[in-house]
Amino acid sequence: MSDIKNREHLTYEKIKEEYEDAKRKRVKYKRFGFLYIIISGIVFLTLMFSVDSKITFLILWVLTDFACAAIMIHADYRYHTFADYLGIEDEYSQKPESE
């Protein structure tokens, strides 16, 4: 019985570590992801108007934006998944109390 409790505790600790890692990444990606999309837009627009291959840079810009958004969505999904495993509610997901 003690071995089972020990394994459960180790599993909980691993999930808690993954949750903390996902939380840190989520905050970092929210902070720098939007900034990266704006800066990459400026860079690609500059390249589009200064070089002859406009379509190539437009496609690269769109792919970069999709990749950045996908990474941010994946980080948010991982965070919410681990929070759900641990039974932790996010401050934004709390339902308002009814009157």
CSV table of C-alpha atoms in Angstrom, one decimal:
chain,number,residue,atom,x,y,z
A,1,MET,CA,0.0,0.0,0.0
A,2,SER,CA,2.8,2.4,0.8
A,3,ASP,CA,4.4,1.7,-2.6
A,4,ILE,CA,1.2,2.8,-4.3
A,5,LYS,CA,1.0,6.0,-2.3
A,6,ASN,CA,4.6,6.7,-3.1
A,7,ARG,CA,4.0,6.3,-6.8
A,8,GLU,CA,0.9,8.4,-6.6
A,9,HIS,CA,2.9,11.2,-4.9
A,10,LEU,CA,5.6,11.0,-7.5
A,11,THR,CA,3.1,11.2,-10.3
A,12,TYR,CA,1.5,14.2,-8.6
A,13,GLU,CA,4.9,15.9,-8.3
A,14,LYS,CA,5.7,15.3,-12.0
A,15,ILE,CA,2.3,16.7,-13.1
A,16,LYS,CA,2.8,19.7,-10.7
A,17,GLU,CA,6.3,20.3,-12.3
A,18,GLU,CA,4.8,20.1,-15.8
A,19,TYR,CA,2.0,22.5,-14.7
A,20,GLU,CA,4.5,25.0,-13.4
A,21,ASP,CA,6.6,24.7,-16.6
A,22,ALA,CA,3.4,25.1,-18.8
A,23,LYS,CA,2.4,28.2,-16.7
A,24,ARG,CA,5.8,29.8,-17.2
A,25,LYS,CA,5.8,29.1,-20.9
A,26,ARG,CA,2.2,30.4,-21.3
A,27,VAL,CA,3.1,33.7,-19.6
A,28,LYS,CA,6.3,34.1,-21.7
A,29,TYR,CA,4.5,33.2,-25.0
A,30,LYS,CA,1.7,35.7,-24.2
A,31,ARG,CA,4.2,38.4,-23.5
A,32,PHE,CA,6.5,37.9,-26.5
A,33,GLY,CA,4.3,36.1,-29.0
A,34,PHE,CA,2.2,39.2,-29.9
A,35,LEU,CA,5.3,41.3,-30.0
A,36,TYR,CA,6.9,38.8,-32.3
A,37,ILE,CA,3.9,38.9,-34.7
A,38,ILE,CA,4.0,42.7,-34.9
A,39,ILE,CA,7.8,42.8,-35.4
A,40,SER,CA,7.7,40.0,-38.0
A,41,GLY,CA,4.9,41.9,-39.8
A,42,ILE,CA,7.0,45.0,-40.0
A,43,VAL,CA,10.1,43.1,-41.2
A,44,PHE,CA,8.2,41.1,-43.9
A,45,LEU,CA,6.3,44.2,-45.1
A,46,THR,CA,9.6,46.0,-45.5
A,47,LEU,CA,11.0,43.1,-47.4
A,48,MET,CA,7.9,42.8,-49.6
A,49,PHE,CA,8.1,46.4,-50.7
A,50,SER,CA,11.9,46.4,-51.2
A,51,VAL,CA,12.5,43.1,-53.0
A,52,ASP,CA,10.9,41.8,-56.2
A,53,SER,CA,9.7,38.5,-54.8
A,54,LYS,CA,6.6,39.9,-53.0
A,55,ILE,CA,4.6,36.7,-53.0
A,56,THR,CA,7.4,34.7,-51.4
A,57,PHE,CA,7.7,37.1,-48.4
A,58,LEU,CA,3.9,37.3,-48.1
A,59,ILE,CA,3.6,33.6,-47.9
A,60,LEU,CA,6.5,33.5,-45.3
A,61,TRP,CA,4.8,36.2,-43.3
A,62,VAL,CA,1.5,34.3,-43.2
A,63,LEU,CA,3.2,31.0,-42.3
A,64,THR,CA,5.2,32.7,-39.5
A,65,ASP,CA,2.0,34.2,-38.0
A,66,PHE,CA,0.3,30.8,-38.2
A,67,ALA,CA,3.2,29.1,-36.6
A,68,CYS,CA,3.5,31.7,-33.8
A,69,ALA,CA,-0.3,31.5,-33.1
A,70,ALA,CA,-0.2,27.7,-33.1
A,71,ILE,CA,2.7,27.7,-30.5
A,72,MET,CA,0.7,30.1,-28.3
A,73,ILE,CA,-2.5,28.0,-28.6
A,74,HIS,CA,-0.6,24.8,-27.8
A,75,ALA,CA,1.0,26.4,-24.7
A,76,ASP,CA,-2.4,27.6,-23.5
A,77,TYR,CA,-3.9,24.2,-24.1
A,78,ARG,CA,-1.1,22.4,-22.1
A,79,TYR,CA,-1.6,24.8,-19.2
A,80,HIS,CA,-5.3,24.3,-19.0
A,81,THR,CA,-4.9,20.5,-19.4
A,82,PHE,CA,-2.5,20.3,-16.4
A,83,ALA,CA,-4.6,22.7,-14.4
A,84,ASP,CA,-7.6,20.4,-15.0
A,85,TYR,CA,-5.6,17.4,-13.9
A,86,LEU,CA,-4.6,19.1,-10.7
A,87,GLY,CA,-8.1,20.6,-10.1
A,88,ILE,CA,-6.8,24.2,-10.2
A,89,GLU,CA,-9.1,26.9,-11.5
A,90,ASP,CA,-7.7,29.7,-13.5
A,91,GLU,CA,-8.7,33.2,-12.3
A,92,TYR,CA,-10.4,33.9,-15.6
A,93,SER,CA,-12.4,30.7,-15.7
A,94,GLN,CA,-14.3,31.4,-12.4
A,95,LYS,CA,-18.0,31.7,-12.9
A,96,PRO,CA,-19.7,34.7,-11.4
A,97,GLU,CA,-21.8,34.0,-8.3
A,98,SER,CA,-25.6,34.2,-9.0
A,99,GLU,CA,-27.6,36.6,-6.9
